[in-house]
CSV table of N, CA and C in Angstrom, one decimal:
chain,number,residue,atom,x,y,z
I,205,UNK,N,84.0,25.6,-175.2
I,205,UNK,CA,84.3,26.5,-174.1
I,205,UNK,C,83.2,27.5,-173.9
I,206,UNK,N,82.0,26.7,-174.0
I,206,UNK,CA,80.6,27.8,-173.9
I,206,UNK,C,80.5,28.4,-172.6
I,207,UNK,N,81.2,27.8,-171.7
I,207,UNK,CA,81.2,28.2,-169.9
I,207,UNK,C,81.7,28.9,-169.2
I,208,UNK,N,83.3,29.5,-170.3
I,208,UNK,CA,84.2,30.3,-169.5
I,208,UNK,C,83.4,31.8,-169.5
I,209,UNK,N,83.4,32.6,-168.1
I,209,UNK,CA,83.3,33.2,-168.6
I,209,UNK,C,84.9,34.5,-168.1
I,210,UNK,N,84.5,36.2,-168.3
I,210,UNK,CA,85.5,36.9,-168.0
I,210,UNK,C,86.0,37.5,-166.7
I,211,UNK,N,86.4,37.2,-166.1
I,211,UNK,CA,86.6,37.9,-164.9
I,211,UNK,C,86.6,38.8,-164.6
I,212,UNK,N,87.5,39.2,-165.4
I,212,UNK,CA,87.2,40.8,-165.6
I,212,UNK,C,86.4,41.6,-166.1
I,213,UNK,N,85.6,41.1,-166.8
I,213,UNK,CA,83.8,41.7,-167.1
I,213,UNK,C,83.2,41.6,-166.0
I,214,UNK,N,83.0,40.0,-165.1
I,214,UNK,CA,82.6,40.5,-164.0
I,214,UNK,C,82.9,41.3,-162.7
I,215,UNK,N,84.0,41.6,-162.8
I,215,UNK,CA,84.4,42.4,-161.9
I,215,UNK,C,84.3,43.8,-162.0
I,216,UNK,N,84.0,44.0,-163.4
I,216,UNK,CA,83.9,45.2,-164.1
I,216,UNK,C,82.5,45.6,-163.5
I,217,UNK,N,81.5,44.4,-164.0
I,217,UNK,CA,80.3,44.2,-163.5
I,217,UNK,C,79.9,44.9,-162.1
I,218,UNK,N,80.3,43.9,-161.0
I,218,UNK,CA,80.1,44.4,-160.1
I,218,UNK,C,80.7,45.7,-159.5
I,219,UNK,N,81.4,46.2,-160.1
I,219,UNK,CA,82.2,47.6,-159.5
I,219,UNK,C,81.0,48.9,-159.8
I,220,UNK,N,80.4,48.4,-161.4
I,220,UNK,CA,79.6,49.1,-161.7
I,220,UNK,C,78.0,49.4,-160.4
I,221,UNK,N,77.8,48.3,-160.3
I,221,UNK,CA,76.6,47.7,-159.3
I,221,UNK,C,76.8,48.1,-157.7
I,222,UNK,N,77.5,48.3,-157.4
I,222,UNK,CA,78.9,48.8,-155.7
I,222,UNK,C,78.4,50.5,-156.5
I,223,UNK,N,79.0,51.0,-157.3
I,223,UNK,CA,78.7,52.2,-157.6
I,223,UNK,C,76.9,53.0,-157.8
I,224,UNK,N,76.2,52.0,-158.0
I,224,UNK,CA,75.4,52.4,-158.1
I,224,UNK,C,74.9,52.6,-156.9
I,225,UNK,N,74.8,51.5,-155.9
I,225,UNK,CA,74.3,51.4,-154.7
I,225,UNK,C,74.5,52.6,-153.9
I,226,UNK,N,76.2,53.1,-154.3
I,226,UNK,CA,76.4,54.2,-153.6
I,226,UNK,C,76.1,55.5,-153.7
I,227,UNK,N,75.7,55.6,-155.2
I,227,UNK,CA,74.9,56.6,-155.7
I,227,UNK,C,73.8,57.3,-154.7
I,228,UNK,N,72.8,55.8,-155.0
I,228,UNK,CA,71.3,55.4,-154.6
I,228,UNK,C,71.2,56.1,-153.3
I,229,UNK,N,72.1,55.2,-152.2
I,229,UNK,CA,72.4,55.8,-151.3
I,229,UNK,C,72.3,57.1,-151.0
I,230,UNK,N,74.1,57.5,-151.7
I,230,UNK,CA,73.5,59.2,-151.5
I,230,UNK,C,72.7,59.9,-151.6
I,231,UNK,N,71.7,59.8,-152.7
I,231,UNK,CA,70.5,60.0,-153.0
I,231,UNK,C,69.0,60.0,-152.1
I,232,UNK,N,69.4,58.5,-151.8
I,232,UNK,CA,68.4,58.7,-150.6
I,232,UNK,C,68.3,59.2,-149.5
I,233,UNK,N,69.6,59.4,-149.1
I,233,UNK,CA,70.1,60.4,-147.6
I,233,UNK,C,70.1,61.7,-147.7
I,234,UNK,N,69.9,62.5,-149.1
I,234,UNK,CA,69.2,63.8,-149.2
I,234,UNK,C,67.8,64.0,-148.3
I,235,UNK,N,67.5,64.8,-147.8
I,235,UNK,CA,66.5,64.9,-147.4
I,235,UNK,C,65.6,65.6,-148.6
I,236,UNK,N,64.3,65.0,-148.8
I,236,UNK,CA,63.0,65.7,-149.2
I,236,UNK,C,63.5,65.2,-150.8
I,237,UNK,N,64.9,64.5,-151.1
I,237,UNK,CA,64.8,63.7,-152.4
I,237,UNK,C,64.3,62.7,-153.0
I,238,UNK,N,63.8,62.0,-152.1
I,238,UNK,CA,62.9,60.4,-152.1
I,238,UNK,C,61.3,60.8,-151.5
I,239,UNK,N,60.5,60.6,-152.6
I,239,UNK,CA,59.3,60.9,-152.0
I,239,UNK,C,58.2,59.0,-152.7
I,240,UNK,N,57.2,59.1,-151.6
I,240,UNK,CA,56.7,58.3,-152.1
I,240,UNK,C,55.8,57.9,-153.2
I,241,UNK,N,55.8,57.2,-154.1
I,241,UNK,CA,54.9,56.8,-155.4
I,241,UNK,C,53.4,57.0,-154.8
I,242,UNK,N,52.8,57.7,-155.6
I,242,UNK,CA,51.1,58.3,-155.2
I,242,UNK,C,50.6,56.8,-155.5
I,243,UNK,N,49.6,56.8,-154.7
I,243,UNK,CA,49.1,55.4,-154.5
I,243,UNK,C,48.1,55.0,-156.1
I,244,UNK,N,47.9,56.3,-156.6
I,244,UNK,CA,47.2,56.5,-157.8
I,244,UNK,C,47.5,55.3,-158.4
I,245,UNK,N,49.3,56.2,-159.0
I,245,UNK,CA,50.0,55.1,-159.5
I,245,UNK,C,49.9,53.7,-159.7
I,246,UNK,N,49.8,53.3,-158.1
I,246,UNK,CA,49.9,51.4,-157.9
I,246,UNK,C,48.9,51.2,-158.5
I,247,UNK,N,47.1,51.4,-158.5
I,247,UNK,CA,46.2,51.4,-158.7
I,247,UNK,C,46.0,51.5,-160.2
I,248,UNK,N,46.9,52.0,-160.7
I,248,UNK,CA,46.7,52.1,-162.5
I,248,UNK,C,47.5,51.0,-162.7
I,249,UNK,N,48.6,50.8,-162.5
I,249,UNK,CA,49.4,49.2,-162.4
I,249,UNK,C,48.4,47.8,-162.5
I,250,UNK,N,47.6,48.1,-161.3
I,250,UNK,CA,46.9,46.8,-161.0
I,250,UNK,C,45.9,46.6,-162.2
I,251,UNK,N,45.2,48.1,-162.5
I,251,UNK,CA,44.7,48.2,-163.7
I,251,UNK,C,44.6,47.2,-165.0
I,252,UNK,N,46.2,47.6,-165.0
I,252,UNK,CA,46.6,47.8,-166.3
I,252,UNK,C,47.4,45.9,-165.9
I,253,UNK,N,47.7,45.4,-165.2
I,253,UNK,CA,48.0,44.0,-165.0
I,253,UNK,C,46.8,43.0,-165.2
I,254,UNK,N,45.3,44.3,-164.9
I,254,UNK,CA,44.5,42.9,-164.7
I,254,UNK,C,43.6,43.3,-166.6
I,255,UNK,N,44.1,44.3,-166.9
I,255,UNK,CA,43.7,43.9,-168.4
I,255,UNK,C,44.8,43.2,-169.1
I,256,UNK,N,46.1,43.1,-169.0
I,256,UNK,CA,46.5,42.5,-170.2
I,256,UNK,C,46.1,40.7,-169.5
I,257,UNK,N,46.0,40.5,-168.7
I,257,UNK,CA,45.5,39.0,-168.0
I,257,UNK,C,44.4,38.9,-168.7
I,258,UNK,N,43.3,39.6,-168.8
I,258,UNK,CA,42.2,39.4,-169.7
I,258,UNK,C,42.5,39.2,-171.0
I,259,UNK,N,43.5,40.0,-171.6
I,259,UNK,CA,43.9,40.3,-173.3
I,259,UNK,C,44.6,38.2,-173.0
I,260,UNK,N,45.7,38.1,-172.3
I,260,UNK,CA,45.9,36.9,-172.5
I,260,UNK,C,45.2,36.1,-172.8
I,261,UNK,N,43.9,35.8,-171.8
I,261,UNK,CA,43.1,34.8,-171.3
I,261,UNK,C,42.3,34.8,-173.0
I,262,UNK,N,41.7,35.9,-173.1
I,262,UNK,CA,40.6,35.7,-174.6
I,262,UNK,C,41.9,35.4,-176.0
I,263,UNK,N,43.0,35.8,-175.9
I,263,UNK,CA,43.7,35.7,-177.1
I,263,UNK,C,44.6,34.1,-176.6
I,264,UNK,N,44.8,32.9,-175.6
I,264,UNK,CA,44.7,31.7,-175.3
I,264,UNK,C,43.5,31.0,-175.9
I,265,UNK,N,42.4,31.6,-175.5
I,265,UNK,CA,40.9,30.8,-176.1
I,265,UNK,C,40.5,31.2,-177.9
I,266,UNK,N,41.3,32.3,-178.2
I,266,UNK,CA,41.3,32.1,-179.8
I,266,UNK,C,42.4,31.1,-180.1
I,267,UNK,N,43.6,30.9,-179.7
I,267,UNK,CA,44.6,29.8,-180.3
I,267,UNK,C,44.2,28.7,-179.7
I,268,UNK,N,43.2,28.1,-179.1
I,268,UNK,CA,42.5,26.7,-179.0
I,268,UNK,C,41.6,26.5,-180.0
């Protein structure tokens, strides 16, 4: 019976997730409480995505 799962957990679940949303919501309909991520940010992301692709790539060609 690996498949059953609880109903009631997931309903618990989603009540949780419904709540959040509504949070979010209120939150974002404050005015001047949602501001946008400085572009800086994205730009260190991409950074930081295109070194660990490198860390991958040379630590793939040492396990060959």
């Amino acid at each position: 019976m690996g498949n059953v799962i609880s109903i009631q957990a997931k309903r618990e679940e989603r009540e949780v997730e419904v709540h959040f949303a509504e949070l979010l919501d209120k939150e974002a309909s404050i005015e001047g409480s949602v501001k946008p991520l400085p572009r800086s940010m994205f730009d260190r992301i991409k950074v930081l995505r295109e070194q660990a692709e490198v860390q991958r790539q040379e630590h793939d060609l040492i396990e060959c």
